[in-house]
Amino acid sequence: MNLTSVPPDAVERELNNLWRAAAEARRAAGNAKPLARTRLLTLLTFAPDLASAALAETIITQLAPHQPLRSILLVADENAPENLEAAVTLLGADTSFYGEHIRLVAHGPSVLDLPSTTLALLLPNVPAFLWWMQGNPFAHPILEPLLPGLERLVLDTLALSQLDDVTTALDDVHFPVILSDLSWARLAPWRYLTAQLFDPPALRPQLELLTEVHITHNAPTPRLAQLFASWLAARLGWQPEQWTGDTWHFAKGQTITFNAQAAPELPASQLSAVNLQTAAGAAFSVTASPNQCAALSVTADDQHMAAVLPLRMDPLATVLGHELNRLNRSAVWEAAVKLLGSRD
Amino acid sequence: MTSLPPNPLREGLSIERTPEPNTVVIFGASGDLTKRKLVPALYNLTLDRLMPNQFAVIGFARRPIPDDDFRAQMLEGINAFSRNKPAQPEVWESFAQRLFYCPGNFDEPAAYQRLSEQLDRLDAERGTAGNRLFYLATAPEYFPVIIKHLGEAGLNRSPKDGWVRLIIEKPFGRDLATARELNRTVRAVFTEDQIYRIDHYLGKETVQNLLVFRFANGIFEPLWNRNYVDHVQITVAEAVGVEDRGGYYETAGVIRDMVQNHIFQLLTLVGMEPPAALDANAVRDEKVKVLRALRPIQAADTGRFTVRGQYLAGSSGGKPVPGYREEKGVAKNSITDTFVALKLYIDNWRWAGVPFYLRSGKRLPKRSTEIAIQFKQIPLSLFGGDSAVEPNLLTLNVQPDEGIALRFGAKVPGQRVQVQPVNMDFEYGTSFGVPAPEAYERLILDCMLGEAALFTRDDEVEAAWTFINRLLDGWAQAGVKTLPGYEAGTWGPAEAHTFIENDGRRWRRL
């Protein structure tokens, strides 16, 4: 990104200058169509360091053509003398612009100045989202002052060692924003394909007969697989009892077992297979294969069905984009994360 | 049909419901529609995880070919015409195993017996559960014989506790009498709730958005009437000529090809009252009311309320193109219209006195479908001089770039008060990063789900034909020997411009 440094209190003025310059350049180039300044939302991103900030700007650049926006990147650079720096740019170039980007870098203790500076930059009349890139947002002092300006907080439960703060926020009727989870969004293809196994009316009763689930993953931690398991258990009404090693036990004898298995041919830190079985031997499975496909298999009541369907592991920009289209709470996710949190 | 609780794993997914297992039988499987639209639609639905795993397609056509040849042809179609191409190898292999072929003549009882046996086999081997969707993708003259034989073979009822549905392609009849006859024929074998008369315009995003736009926004509906609207223009313009369909077009003309179906669908969605609910019959009830309220055009008035034309040689896309009478399959002295402009009135409290100008034609300068609602001019302009105070205009672009635009006046920056019209644009393509599904994908899926709102009901078809029939009779009585010509690549005959300019208005420049 080619940003222009400005004093923090001159951000709006400089953005207006940039838009005006872009419009004039377009007219000078003979393009009669006026420049449209489209911003469907404000996206705040909190990056804990400069390296994360660079990644964030890559993601925002990929996201903007699909979601024209005002992006405000909040960067905490703790190891520097106190100072708050701002820089701005337009997103896009030449014939098409998809919004604008503001980078606020807070050095040292000036990180506490970020909320007041940011709140003044939120666009009226469009939703505002905060994407917390890493770590626990609830432990950070800038979260609470930002909350009144937001509609949704997007975090990643995979990056949290404990879920207590998340479940507390979910249970707090006064918590002012809706929570979103990128790990949950990453699991969407697996949830769809697993659900699809039980769509045929003849197979739906098998859901009540499931006794064993085996989830294989290739991640260093089982958290993503555990979140999937929690979803399944919550949807099926399974009551958790205890954990022994890699197995989660439920009240009526059901078990969910987690297997970590290297799978270099598949994307990293993902599920690789889900197998579900009943006591009578009916078996249902979704197994990832290379080329972003999954093999579905059902063996039940002397019938066997197999199919291959896409298993799209969307890039982070796409996953984030899906979350920015959501304005309502996800009761299904909340139930799953509370069930998983009860284990912690 | 047994009612089961919904799949609990689907709750919270954006696709909360997929169709039950079923088999789609396509009559006319060797035709263009199957290869270009229908099978690619089913493939894309599979890619989007919208199809059940227990699913099969049987192509039914005359030529005896093995299943593998049919599959190869369909793969060609996907690779050429699908919105997702080329076909993903692993997904295609799995999808192809669900494609089958049944050779037979449409009037051959034994062919339907073979089809029935094949369907039963698929139910047993593939779990398709006795749910069948028959798609009539043939020329209309074969509809009655196919329907008759489906009934005689017992294929109009599911052998299990399933459903059977029938999709019929347009045109549904070529006049009121044939439409009524076809309705009688099909209802003798199928019940109305089994019948899905398709008009693919209803599957387009912007057309569906018309209902959302009108009834999810409180600010527009109070203005959507005779008190604020000056007139409405609906344009369906094609840049192509009749190509190799001259023989068909000679029997149809633009009125049957476009007006009776596509344009009237747009007209009813613009003119309808808010439905009591969003279910199929509530919506279609309101659409039928619009058609019944159309003021008939008497024979003596066809000259005042209609203009017809026929394209002459000209230029399209920078290349010379022949005139209509020089096209293959067209008579040298043909008086088939390739262009029509109509002025209609909907005689009800909402629209009394508001003209609806409709136009459609082939070999116009560009392909464009648009609905334009022009509001009344302000009662008194306070801004003279260089100000261009134009009435507000709301346009809904159906194709090529689906979107909605609102024109309003704004002050030009500067010392003087100078007003200039500006556009506020919403374009599907740039506002939502998700590509819209093709119309056939939406419609086939809806039929599998049993949702009929986007399909035409029998009374709707007959009400449209009632109006059109009177118009056709009026034109026949006028006994014209020639039609006004227009050069290919222009916006229709001069008479079409005079027609609207006499009312102090102008056609929109698209």
mmCIF file of N, CA and C in Angstrom, chain B residues 276-336:
data_model
loop_
_atom_site.group_PDB
_atom_site.id
_atom_site.type_symbol
_atom_site.label_atom_id
_atom_site.label_comp_id
_atom_site.label_asym_id
_atom_site.label_seq_id
_atom_site.Cartn_x
_atom_site.Cartn_y
_atom_site.Cartn_z
ATOM 1 N N ALA B 276 -50.427 -10.512 0.603
ATOM 2 C CA ALA B 276 -50.672 -10.732 2.029
ATOM 3 C C ALA B 276 -49.544 -11.551 2.654
ATOM 4 N N ALA B 277 -48.875 -12.353 1.835
ATOM 5 C CA ALA B 277 -47.768 -13.185 2.321
ATOM 6 C C ALA B 277 -46.862 -13.434 1.136
ATOM 7 N N LEU B 278 -45.697 -14.009 1.406
ATOM 8 C CA LEU B 278 -44.779 -14.219 0.292
ATOM 9 C C LEU B 278 -44.921 -15.640 -0.277
ATOM 10 N N ASP B 279 -46.047 -16.276 -0.040
ATOM 11 C CA ASP B 279 -46.200 -17.615 -0.599
ATOM 12 C C ASP B 279 -46.660 -17.506 -2.048
ATOM 13 N N ALA B 280 -46.544 -18.619 -2.732
ATOM 14 C CA ALA B 280 -46.734 -18.624 -4.178
ATOM 15 C C ALA B 280 -48.077 -18.053 -4.586
ATOM 16 N N ASN B 281 -49.132 -18.514 -3.964
ATOM 17 C CA ASN B 281 -50.453 -18.105 -4.431
ATOM 18 C C ASN B 281 -50.770 -16.659 -4.066
ATOM 19 N N ALA B 282 -50.306 -16.214 -2.926
ATOM 20 C CA ALA B 282 -50.568 -14.814 -2.547
ATOM 21 C C ALA B 282 -49.909 -13.870 -3.549
ATOM 22 N N VAL B 283 -48.695 -14.183 -3.948
ATOM 23 C CA VAL B 283 -47.997 -13.321 -4.907
ATOM 24 C C VAL B 283 -48.684 -13.409 -6.269
ATOM 25 N N ARG B 284 -48.985 -14.618 -6.680
ATOM 26 C CA ARG B 284 -49.556 -14.771 -8.024
ATOM 27 C C ARG B 284 -50.979 -14.211 -8.099
ATOM 28 N N ASP B 285 -51.705 -14.258 -6.996
ATOM 29 C CA ASP B 285 -53.040 -13.619 -6.971
ATOM 30 C C ASP B 285 -52.920 -12.157 -7.360
ATOM 31 N N GLU B 286 -51.935 -11.476 -6.787
ATOM 32 C CA GLU B 286 -51.792 -10.034 -7.067
ATOM 33 C C GLU B 286 -51.340 -9.787 -8.498
ATOM 34 N N LYS B 287 -50.522 -10.677 -9.022
ATOM 35 C CA LYS B 287 -50.071 -10.495 -10.414
ATOM 36 C C LYS B 287 -51.241 -10.675 -11.370
ATOM 37 N N VAL B 288 -52.092 -11.639 -11.102
ATOM 38 C CA VAL B 288 -53.241 -11.878 -11.981
ATOM 39 C C VAL B 288 -54.158 -10.653 -11.975
ATOM 40 N N LYS B 289 -54.315 -10.032 -10.829
ATOM 41 C CA LYS B 289 -55.191 -8.849 -10.749
ATOM 42 C C LYS B 289 -54.703 -7.759 -11.688
ATOM 43 N N VAL B 290 -53.382 -7.598 -11.798
ATOM 44 C CA VAL B 290 -52.856 -6.574 -12.702
ATOM 45 C C VAL B 290 -53.257 -6.897 -14.138
ATOM 46 N N LEU B 291 -53.095 -8.149 -14.508
ATOM 47 C CA LEU B 291 -53.415 -8.536 -15.888
ATOM 48 C C LEU B 291 -54.896 -8.336 -16.180
ATOM 49 N N ARG B 292 -55.718 -8.634 -15.191
ATOM 50 C CA ARG B 292 -57.164 -8.489 -15.416
ATOM 51 C C ARG B 292 -57.588 -7.031 -15.470
ATOM 52 N N ALA B 293 -56.752 -6.154 -14.870
ATOM 53 C CA ALA B 293 -57.101 -4.730 -14.864
ATOM 54 C C ALA B 293 -56.567 -3.992 -16.096
ATOM 55 N N LEU B 294 -55.838 -4.673 -16.950
ATOM 56 C CA LEU B 294 -55.315 -4.009 -18.146
ATOM 57 C C LEU B 294 -56.471 -3.566 -19.034
ATOM 58 N N ARG B 295 -56.435 -2.332 -19.459
ATOM 59 C CA ARG B 295 -57.473 -1.841 -20.344
ATOM 60 C C ARG B 295 -57.300 -2.482 -21.716
ATOM 61 N N PRO B 296 -58.306 -3.197 -22.200
ATOM 62 C CA PRO B 296 -58.146 -3.850 -23.505
ATOM 63 C C PRO B 296 -57.920 -2.819 -24.605
ATOM 64 N N ILE B 297 -57.129 -3.184 -25.577
ATOM 65 C CA ILE B 297 -56.926 -2.317 -26.743
ATOM 66 C C ILE B 297 -57.879 -2.794 -27.825
ATOM 67 N N GLN B 298 -58.872 -1.953 -28.141
ATOM 68 C CA GLN B 298 -59.870 -2.331 -29.138
ATOM 69 C C GLN B 298 -59.245 -2.326 -30.519
ATOM 70 N N ALA B 299 -59.871 -3.048 -31.406
ATOM 71 C CA ALA B 299 -59.325 -3.177 -32.769
ATOM 72 C C ALA B 299 -59.116 -1.813 -33.412
ATOM 73 N N ALA B 300 -60.069 -0.922 -33.185
ATOM 74 C CA ALA B 300 -59.977 0.385 -33.836
ATOM 75 C C ALA B 300 -58.857 1.238 -33.248
ATOM 76 N N ASP B 301 -58.364 0.855 -32.121
ATOM 77 C CA ASP B 301 -57.371 1.684 -31.419
ATOM 78 C C ASP B 301 -55.950 1.159 -31.522
ATOM 79 N N THR B 302 -55.758 0.083 -32.274
ATOM 80 C CA THR B 302 -54.404 -0.487 -32.306
ATOM 81 C C THR B 302 -53.403 0.526 -32.855
ATOM 82 N N GLY B 303 -53.850 1.371 -33.760
ATOM 83 C CA GLY B 303 -52.935 2.367 -34.310
ATOM 84 C C GLY B 303 -52.538 3.420 -33.302
ATOM 85 N N ARG B 304 -53.420 3.700 -32.340
ATOM 86 C CA ARG B 304 -53.101 4.725 -31.333
ATOM 87 C C ARG B 304 -52.246 4.173 -30.213
ATOM 88 N N PHE B 305 -52.410 2.893 -29.914
ATOM 89 C CA PHE B 305 -51.764 2.353 -28.710
ATOM 90 C C PHE B 305 -50.652 1.371 -29.008
ATOM 91 N N THR B 306 -50.401 1.096 -30.279
ATOM 92 C CA THR B 306 -49.344 0.144 -30.608
ATOM 93 C C THR B 306 -48.587 0.606 -31.841
ATOM 94 N N VAL B 307 -47.313 0.223 -31.891
ATOM 95 C CA VAL B 307 -46.496 0.394 -33.093
ATOM 96 C C VAL B 307 -45.758 -0.914 -33.293
ATOM 97 N N ARG B 308 -45.779 -1.400 -34.503
ATOM 98 C CA ARG B 308 -45.019 -2.611 -34.818
ATOM 99 C C ARG B 308 -43.968 -2.268 -35.857
ATOM 100 N N GLY B 309 -42.920 -3.068 -35.907
ATOM 101 C CA GLY B 309 -41.872 -2.817 -36.888
ATOM 102 C C GLY B 309 -41.144 -4.095 -37.230
ATOM 103 N N GLN B 310 -40.322 -3.993 -38.250
ATOM 104 C CA GLN B 310 -39.541 -5.154 -38.695
ATOM 105 C C GLN B 310 -38.159 -4.658 -39.094
ATOM 106 N N TYR B 311 -37.125 -5.355 -38.654
ATOM 107 C CA TYR B 311 -35.787 -4.818 -38.915
ATOM 108 C C TYR B 311 -35.360 -5.050 -40.359
ATOM 109 N N LEU B 312 -34.633 -4.046 -40.839
ATOM 110 C CA LEU B 312 -34.055 -4.079 -42.176
ATOM 111 C C LEU B 312 -32.564 -4.337 -42.034
ATOM 112 N N ALA B 313 -31.913 -4.488 -43.144
ATOM 113 C CA ALA B 313 -30.460 -4.676 -43.100
ATOM 114 C C ALA B 313 -29.824 -3.475 -42.425
ATOM 115 N N GLY B 314 -28.767 -3.706 -41.744
ATOM 116 C CA GLY B 314 -28.092 -2.616 -41.051
ATOM 117 C C GLY B 314 -26.784 -3.107 -40.506
ATOM 118 N N SER B 315 -26.464 -2.617 -39.312
ATOM 119 C CA SER B 315 -25.164 -2.938 -38.742
ATOM 120 C C SER B 315 -25.342 -3.275 -37.273
ATOM 121 N N SER B 316 -24.640 -4.295 -36.815
ATOM 122 C CA SER B 316 -24.708 -4.657 -35.412
ATOM 123 C C SER B 316 -23.312 -5.044 -34.951
ATOM 124 N N GLY B 317 -22.851 -4.402 -33.886
ATOM 125 C CA GLY B 317 -21.506 -4.697 -33.394
ATOM 126 C C GLY B 317 -20.454 -4.374 -34.424
ATOM 127 N N GLY B 318 -20.723 -3.378 -35.271
ATOM 128 C CA GLY B 318 -19.744 -2.981 -36.269
ATOM 129 C C GLY B 318 -19.744 -3.832 -37.520
ATOM 130 N N LYS B 319 -20.674 -4.808 -37.581
ATOM 131 C CA LYS B 319 -20.684 -5.684 -38.757
ATOM 132 C C LYS B 319 -22.022 -5.549 -39.477
ATOM 133 N N PRO B 320 -22.034 -5.655 -40.795
ATOM 134 C CA PRO B 320 -23.309 -5.606 -41.523
ATOM 135 C C PRO B 320 -24.128 -6.851 -41.209
ATOM 136 N N VAL B 321 -25.414 -6.658 -41.092
ATOM 137 C CA VAL B 321 -26.311 -7.785 -40.823
ATOM 138 C C VAL B 321 -27.510 -7.685 -41.758
ATOM 139 N N PRO B 322 -28.090 -8.834 -42.089
ATOM 140 C CA PRO B 322 -29.209 -8.803 -43.027
ATOM 141 C C PRO B 322 -30.488 -8.326 -42.373
ATOM 142 N N GLY B 323 -31.451 -7.967 -43.184
ATOM 143 C CA GLY B 323 -32.784 -7.638 -42.693
ATOM 144 C C GLY B 323 -33.551 -8.903 -42.354
ATOM 145 N N TYR B 324 -34.672 -8.752 -41.675
ATOM 146 C CA TYR B 324 -35.440 -9.908 -41.212
ATOM 147 C C TYR B 324 -35.879 -10.787 -42.370
ATOM 148 N N ARG B 325 -36.362 -10.155 -43.459
ATOM 149 C CA ARG B 325 -36.875 -10.947 -44.573
ATOM 150 C C ARG B 325 -35.769 -11.699 -45.307
ATOM 151 N N GLU B 326 -34.525 -11.358 -45.018
ATOM 152 C CA GLU B 326 -33.411 -12.070 -45.641
ATOM 153 C C GLU B 326 -32.880 -13.190 -44.760
ATOM 154 N N GLU B 327 -33.461 -13.342 -43.585
ATOM 155 C CA GLU B 327 -32.983 -14.376 -42.664
ATOM 156 C C GLU B 327 -33.494 -15.741 -43.121
ATOM 157 N N LYS B 328 -32.764 -16.760 -42.718
ATOM 158 C CA LYS B 328 -33.124 -18.129 -43.081
ATOM 159 C C LYS B 328 -34.446 -18.516 -42.431
ATOM 160 N N GLY B 329 -35.337 -19.094 -43.240
ATOM 161 C CA GLY B 329 -36.614 -19.566 -42.709
ATOM 162 C C GLY B 329 -37.686 -18.502 -42.687
ATOM 163 N N VAL B 330 -37.376 -17.292 -43.154
ATOM 164 C CA VAL B 330 -38.343 -16.190 -43.122
ATOM 165 C C VAL B 330 -38.853 -15.921 -44.532
ATOM 166 N N ALA B 331 -40.163 -15.736 -44.638
ATOM 167 C CA ALA B 331 -40.753 -15.477 -45.955
ATOM 168 C C ALA B 331 -40.309 -14.108 -46.470
ATOM 169 N N LYS B 332 -40.177 -14.024 -47.777
ATOM 170 C CA LYS B 332 -39.703 -12.769 -48.372
ATOM 171 C C LYS B 332 -40.718 -11.647 -48.198
ATOM 172 N N ASN B 333 -41.968 -12.004 -48.006
ATOM 173 C CA ASN B 333 -42.989 -10.975 -47.824
ATOM 174 C C ASN B 333 -43.559 -11.045 -46.399
ATOM 175 N N SER B 334 -42.758 -11.481 -45.477
ATOM 176 C CA SER B 334 -43.224 -11.660 -44.092
ATOM 177 C C SER B 334 -43.690 -10.335 -43.490
ATOM 178 N N ILE B 335 -44.784 -10.411 -42.744
ATOM 179 C CA ILE B 335 -45.202 -9.249 -41.948
ATOM 180 C C ILE B 335 -45.159 -9.588 -40.465
ATOM 181 N N THR B 336 -44.228 -10.453 -40.119
ATOM 182 C CA THR B 336 -44.033 -10.749 -38.695
ATOM 183 C C THR B 336 -43.298 -9.576 -38.050
#
